Amino acid sequence: MSDSYFPISLHSLRIASIPPFDLFLVHKPASPPVLYRNKDLEFTEEVLEKLRQNDVQNLYVPRHQREDYFSYSSKMVSQTVKDPSVTVERKTRVVYDTTSTIMEDLFVSPRSNVRIQQAKETINDAIELMTNDEEATRKMMFLTCHDYYTYTHSVNVTIFATALMQRVLPHIGGEHDYKVIGEGFLLHDIGKSAIPPAVINKPGKLDEEEWRLMRRHPQIGQEILNSTRHGDPIIDSIVLQHHEKMNGKGYPHGLKSEEIHPYARICALADVFDAITTVRSYRDPLPTAEALRIMRDEMEDHFDWDYFNEFVKLFGDLNE
Ligand SMILES: [Fe+2]
Ligand SMILES: [Fe+2]
């Protein structure tokens, strides 16, 4: 695939909207994209149907039109979530796919104020959807991608952590701004943008130098966000503390139990769960029950135990 195009999900195109970018199709793997529809033409139900009949999952947009695509798609998410005629199923799919595409680009350009803003807006729409509709939360949990990419991991963690925070935070005193907390979940690994993919995807153990680098991603993430307009103490607490463990053996600061912010404790559970239930090139994913068992039996002093019990219930609910 030529670098001059990037893939977009069909779901990010809204019926009756007028996409301000050209749409390309790839007919055969490894063949170059061909123009399918010029920009500024209405995207209709008929066009969508035709693409579906031909089993098209992705279209391609020229990279030089990416700003047009991202500003269009984040607006479309917001309209779709608020549209009572759209099914919850479709809303969750649109939110998931669009946020993933925005995050994929953000990991390439992590200091882009515009892209961070778009990521925040789409995740705010996702949080609104999930907090107003329990069905949406369940559907989002089912949707989570089982292949491991840092950008889908970011979206998956946000979904699991948001589901958990809705159970846990009402019992903790004080005000909780779900939307800003959700932004923190989404951006928790933004510091990994500075770590070479060969280290992130390395099968087996990291050597000392690689591990030293990997352990810096929370601080790098905080530094990246604070170099943009998007620094925020709530987001910082999640970005910085999501690898701290209740027993004090986490990083970067070895904080213990109550020293770790509750939002970061929530994120830590969702983070490990997603990491072990997704496929990496070097191992198969664990099924949900097995993942929860390992977290309970082998990582017992890593997590907040009360939060873990609530986390397990989330999946009990799912099977009801
Ligand atoms: Fe992380
Ligand atoms: Fe993570």
Coordinates of C-alpha atoms and ligand atoms in Angstrom, one line a residue:
M1 CA 0.0 0.0 0.0
S2 CA 1.3 3.4 -1.0
D3 CA 2.0 5.8 1.9
S4 CA 0.1 8.4 0.0
Y5 CA -3.3 7.0 1.2
F6 CA -4.7 5.8 4.5
P7 CA -7.5 3.4 5.2
I8 CA -10.8 4.6 6.7
S9 CA -13.7 2.6 8.0
L10 CA -16.9 2.6 5.9
H11 CA -18.7 3.3 9.2
S12 CA -17.1 6.7 9.5
L13 CA -19.0 7.9 6.5
R14 CA -22.5 9.3 7.4
I15 CA -25.4 8.8 5.2
A16 CA -26.6 12.0 3.5
S17 CA -23.4 13.8 4.4
I18 CA -21.0 15.3 1.8
P19 CA -17.5 14.1 2.5
P20 CA -15.0 16.8 1.6
F21 CA -12.3 14.3 0.5
D22 CA -11.9 11.8 -2.4
L23 CA -12.6 8.1 -1.7
F24 CA -10.4 5.4 -3.2
L25 CA -10.9 1.7 -3.4
V26 CA -8.3 -1.1 -3.4
H27 CA -9.6 -3.9 -5.6
K28 CA -6.9 -6.5 -4.9
P29 CA -4.4 -6.6 -2.0
A30 CA -1.1 -4.8 -3.0
S31 CA -2.7 -3.1 -6.0
P32 CA -2.8 0.7 -6.0
P33 CA -5.9 2.5 -4.8
V34 CA -8.2 3.7 -7.6
L35 CA -10.6 6.7 -7.4
Y36 CA -14.1 5.6 -6.4
R37 CA -15.9 8.8 -5.6
N38 CA -14.8 12.4 -5.9
K39 CA -15.1 14.7 -2.9
D40 CA -18.1 16.9 -2.3
L41 CA -20.6 14.2 -3.5
E42 CA -23.4 13.1 -1.3
F43 CA -22.8 9.7 0.4
T44 CA -26.1 7.9 0.1
E45 CA -27.6 4.7 1.4
E46 CA -27.4 3.2 -2.1
V47 CA -23.6 3.9 -2.3
L48 CA -23.2 2.2 1.1
E49 CA -25.3 -0.7 0.1
K50 CA -23.3 -1.3 -3.1
L51 CA -20.0 -1.2 -1.1
R52 CA -21.4 -3.7 1.4
Q53 CA -22.6 -6.0 -1.3
N54 CA -19.0 -6.0 -2.7
D55 CA -17.8 -6.8 0.8
V56 CA -15.8 -3.6 1.0
Q57 CA -14.7 -2.8 4.6
N58 CA -12.3 0.0 4.1
L59 CA -12.0 2.9 1.7
Y60 CA -8.8 5.0 1.2
V61 CA -8.3 8.7 1.5
P62 CA -5.3 10.6 0.0
R63 CA -3.0 11.6 2.8
H64 CA -2.9 15.2 1.7
Q65 CA -6.7 15.4 2.5
R66 CA -6.3 14.0 6.0
E67 CA -7.2 17.2 7.8
D68 CA -10.5 17.3 5.8
Y69 CA -11.2 13.7 6.7
F70 CA -10.4 14.1 10.5
S71 CA -12.5 17.3 10.9
Y72 CA -15.4 15.7 9.0
S73 CA -15.3 12.4 10.8
S74 CA -15.1 13.8 14.3
K75 CA -18.1 16.0 13.5
M76 CA -20.0 13.0 12.1
V77 CA -19.4 11.0 15.3
S78 CA -21.1 13.8 17.3
Q79 CA -24.1 14.0 14.9
T80 CA -24.5 10.2 14.8
V81 CA -24.4 9.8 18.6
K82 CA -27.1 12.5 19.0
D83 CA -29.3 11.1 16.1
P84 CA -32.3 9.2 17.6
S85 CA -32.9 7.5 14.3
V86 CA -29.5 5.7 14.4
T87 CA -29.3 2.3 16.2
V88 CA -27.1 1.9 19.2
E89 CA -25.3 -0.8 17.3
R90 CA -24.3 1.6 14.6
K91 CA -23.4 4.4 17.0
T92 CA -21.0 2.2 18.9
R93 CA -19.4 1.0 15.6
V94 CA -19.0 4.6 14.3
V95 CA -17.5 5.8 17.6
Y96 CA -15.1 2.8 17.8
D97 CA -13.8 3.0 14.3
T98 CA -13.5 6.7 14.1
T99 CA -11.7 7.0 17.4
S100 CA -9.3 4.2 16.4
T101 CA -8.4 6.0 13.1
I102 CA -7.9 9.3 14.9
M103 CA -5.7 7.6 17.5
E104 CA -3.7 5.8 14.8
D105 CA -2.8 9.2 13.3
L106 CA -2.2 10.7 16.8
F107 CA 0.5 8.2 17.6
V108 CA 2.3 9.4 14.4
S109 CA 1.8 13.1 15.3
P110 CA 1.3 13.1 19.1
R111 CA 1.9 16.8 19.6
S112 CA -0.8 17.9 17.1
N113 CA -3.2 20.1 19.1
V114 CA -5.8 19.7 16.4
R115 CA -5.7 15.9 16.5
I116 CA -5.7 15.7 20.3
Q117 CA -8.7 18.0 20.3
Q118 CA -10.5 15.7 17.8
A119 CA -9.6 12.6 19.8
K120 CA -11.0 14.3 22.9
E121 CA -14.2 15.3 21.2
T122 CA -14.9 11.8 19.8
I123 CA -14.1 10.1 23.1
N124 CA -16.4 12.7 24.9
D125 CA -19.2 11.5 22.5
A126 CA -18.3 7.9 23.4
I127 CA -18.5 8.6 27.1
E128 CA -21.8 10.4 26.6
L129 CA -23.2 7.4 24.7
M130 CA -21.9 4.9 27.3
T131 CA -23.0 6.8 30.4
N132 CA -26.5 7.4 29.0
D133 CA -27.1 3.9 27.7
E134 CA -26.1 0.7 29.4
E135 CA -26.7 -1.2 26.2
A136 CA -24.1 0.9 24.5
T137 CA -21.5 0.0 27.2
R138 CA -22.1 -3.7 26.6
K139 CA -22.0 -3.3 22.9
M140 CA -18.8 -1.3 23.1
M141 CA -17.2 -4.1 25.2
F142 CA -18.1 -6.7 22.6
L143 CA -16.7 -4.5 19.8
T144 CA -13.2 -4.3 21.2
C145 CA -10.6 -5.3 18.7
H146 CA -8.7 -8.5 19.5
D147 CA -5.7 -7.7 17.4
Y148 CA -3.1 -5.6 19.2
Y149 CA -2.3 -2.1 18.0
T150 CA -1.4 0.7 20.3
Y151 CA -4.2 2.8 18.9
T152 CA -7.0 0.1 19.3
H153 CA -5.5 -0.7 22.7
S154 CA -6.1 2.9 23.7
V155 CA -9.7 2.7 22.6
N156 CA -10.3 -0.7 24.2
V157 CA -8.8 0.5 27.5
T158 CA -11.1 3.5 27.5
I159 CA -14.1 1.3 27.0
F160 CA -13.3 -1.1 29.8
A161 CA -12.1 1.6 32.1
T162 CA -15.3 3.7 31.4
A163 CA -17.5 0.7 32.2
L164 CA -15.6 0.2 35.4
M165 CA -15.6 3.9 36.5
Q166 CA -19.3 4.0 36.2
R167 CA -19.5 1.2 38.9
V168 CA -16.7 2.5 41.1
L169 CA -16.7 6.3 41.1
P170 CA -20.2 6.9 42.4
H171 CA -19.0 5.4 45.7
I172 CA -16.0 7.7 45.9
G173 CA -16.7 11.2 47.3
G174 CA -16.3 14.4 45.3
E175 CA -17.1 15.3 41.7
H176 CA -15.9 13.2 38.8
D177 CA -15.8 14.6 35.4
Y178 CA -16.3 11.4 33.3
K179 CA -15.4 13.1 30.1
V180 CA -12.0 14.4 31.2
I181 CA -11.3 11.1 32.9
G182 CA -12.2 9.3 29.6
E183 CA -9.7 11.6 27.8
G184 CA -7.1 10.4 30.2
F185 CA -7.9 6.7 29.5
L186 CA -7.7 7.3 25.8
L187 CA -4.3 9.1 26.0
H188 CA -2.8 6.9 28.7
D189 CA -0.1 5.4 26.4
I190 CA 0.5 8.5 24.2
G191 CA 4.1 8.4 25.5
K192 CA 4.6 5.1 23.5
S193 CA 4.6 7.2 20.4
A194 CA 8.2 8.0 21.3
I195 CA 9.3 4.3 21.6
P196 CA 10.4 2.4 18.5
P197 CA 7.8 -0.1 17.3
A198 CA 10.5 -2.8 17.4
V199 CA 10.6 -2.4 21.2
I200 CA 6.8 -2.2 21.7
N201 CA 6.2 -5.3 19.6
K202 CA 9.2 -7.3 20.6
P203 CA 8.4 -10.9 21.3
G204 CA 9.7 -12.1 24.6
K205 CA 11.7 -10.2 27.2
L206 CA 13.0 -6.7 26.7
D207 CA 16.7 -6.2 27.3
E208 CA 17.8 -3.7 30.0
E209 CA 18.1 -0.7 27.8
E210 CA 14.7 -1.4 26.0
W211 CA 13.0 -1.9 29.4
R212 CA 14.5 1.4 30.7
L213 CA 13.0 3.1 27.6
M214 CA 9.7 1.4 27.9
R215 CA 9.4 2.4 31.6
R216 CA 9.7 6.0 30.6
H217 CA 6.5 6.1 28.5
P218 CA 4.3 7.5 31.3
Q219 CA 6.6 10.5 31.9
I220 CA 7.1 11.0 28.1
G221 CA 3.3 11.0 27.7
Q222 CA 2.9 13.6 30.4
E223 CA 5.7 15.7 28.8
I224 CA 4.0 15.4 25.3
L225 CA 0.6 16.6 26.6
N226 CA 2.1 19.4 28.6
S227 CA 3.9 20.6 25.5
T228 CA 0.5 21.0 23.8
R229 CA -2.6 23.0 24.9
H230 CA -3.9 19.8 26.4
G231 CA -2.1 19.4 29.7
D232 CA -4.6 18.7 32.5
P233 CA -4.0 17.4 36.1
I234 CA -6.7 14.7 35.8
I235 CA -5.3 13.4 32.5
D236 CA -1.8 13.6 33.9
S237 CA -2.7 11.4 36.9
I238 CA -3.8 8.7 34.6
V239 CA -1.0 9.0 32.1
L240 CA 1.7 9.1 34.8
Q241 CA 0.3 6.5 37.2
H242 CA -1.3 3.8 35.1
H243 CA 1.7 1.4 35.6
E244 CA 1.9 1.9 39.4
K245 CA 1.0 -1.2 41.4
M246 CA -0.8 -1.4 44.8
N247 CA 2.3 -3.2 46.3
G248 CA 4.6 -0.3 45.4
K249 CA 6.4 -2.3 42.7
G250 CA 5.1 -0.4 39.7
Y251 CA 6.7 2.5 37.8
P252 CA 7.7 5.2 37.4
H253 CA 7.5 6.2 41.1
G254 CA 6.8 3.0 43.0
L255 CA 3.7 4.6 44.6
K256 CA 1.7 2.4 47.0
S257 CA -2.1 1.8 47.4
E258 CA -3.8 5.0 48.3
E259 CA -1.0 7.0 46.9
I260 CA -2.2 5.9 43.4
H261 CA -5.0 8.0 42.1
P262 CA -8.3 6.1 41.8
Y263 CA -8.5 7.0 38.1
A264 CA -5.1 5.4 37.5
R265 CA -6.1 2.3 39.5
I266 CA -9.1 1.9 37.2
C267 CA -7.0 2.4 34.1
A268 CA -4.4 -0.2 35.3
L269 CA -7.0 -2.9 35.5
A270 CA -8.4 -2.1 32.0
D271 CA -4.9 -1.8 30.7
V272 CA -3.6 -5.2 31.8
F273 CA -6.9 -6.9 30.9
D274 CA -6.8 -5.6 27.3
A275 CA -3.1 -6.4 27.0
I276 CA -3.6 -10.1 27.8
T277 CA -6.9 -10.6 25.9
T278 CA -5.6 -9.3 22.6
V279 CA -3.5 -11.2 20.0
R280 CA 0.2 -10.4 19.9
S281 CA 2.4 -11.8 17.1
Y282 CA 4.1 -14.1 19.6
R283 CA 1.2 -15.5 21.6
D284 CA -2.5 -16.2 21.4
P285 CA -5.0 -14.0 23.3
L286 CA -6.5 -15.3 26.6
P287 CA -10.2 -15.8 26.8
T288 CA -12.0 -13.4 29.3
A289 CA -12.4 -15.9 32.1
E290 CA -8.8 -17.1 31.9
A291 CA -7.5 -13.5 31.8
L292 CA -9.5 -12.6 35.0
R293 CA -8.3 -15.7 36.7
I294 CA -4.6 -14.9 36.0
M295 CA -5.2 -11.3 37.1
R296 CA -6.7 -12.6 40.4
D297 CA -4.2 -15.4 41.1
E298 CA -1.0 -14.2 39.7
M299 CA -1.2 -10.4 40.1
E300 CA -3.0 -10.3 43.4
D301 CA -1.2 -7.3 44.8
H302 CA -1.0 -5.3 41.6
F303 CA -4.6 -4.0 41.6
D304 CA -7.1 -2.4 43.9
W305 CA -9.0 -5.5 45.1
D306 CA -12.4 -3.7 45.4
Y307 CA -12.1 -2.4 41.9
F308 CA -11.1 -5.8 40.6
N309 CA -14.2 -7.4 42.1
E310 CA -16.3 -4.7 40.3
F311 CA -14.4 -5.3 37.1
V312 CA -15.2 -9.0 37.2
K313 CA -18.9 -8.2 37.7
L314 CA -18.8 -6.2 34.5
F315 CA -18.3 -9.5 32.6
G316 CA -20.8 -11.3 34.7
D317 CA -23.3 -8.7 33.6
L318 CA -22.2 -9.2 30.0
N319 CA -23.1 -12.9 30.1
E320 CA -26.5 -12.4 31.6
Ligands
FE1 FE 1.2 2.0 29.4
FE2 FE -1.7 0.6 27.9

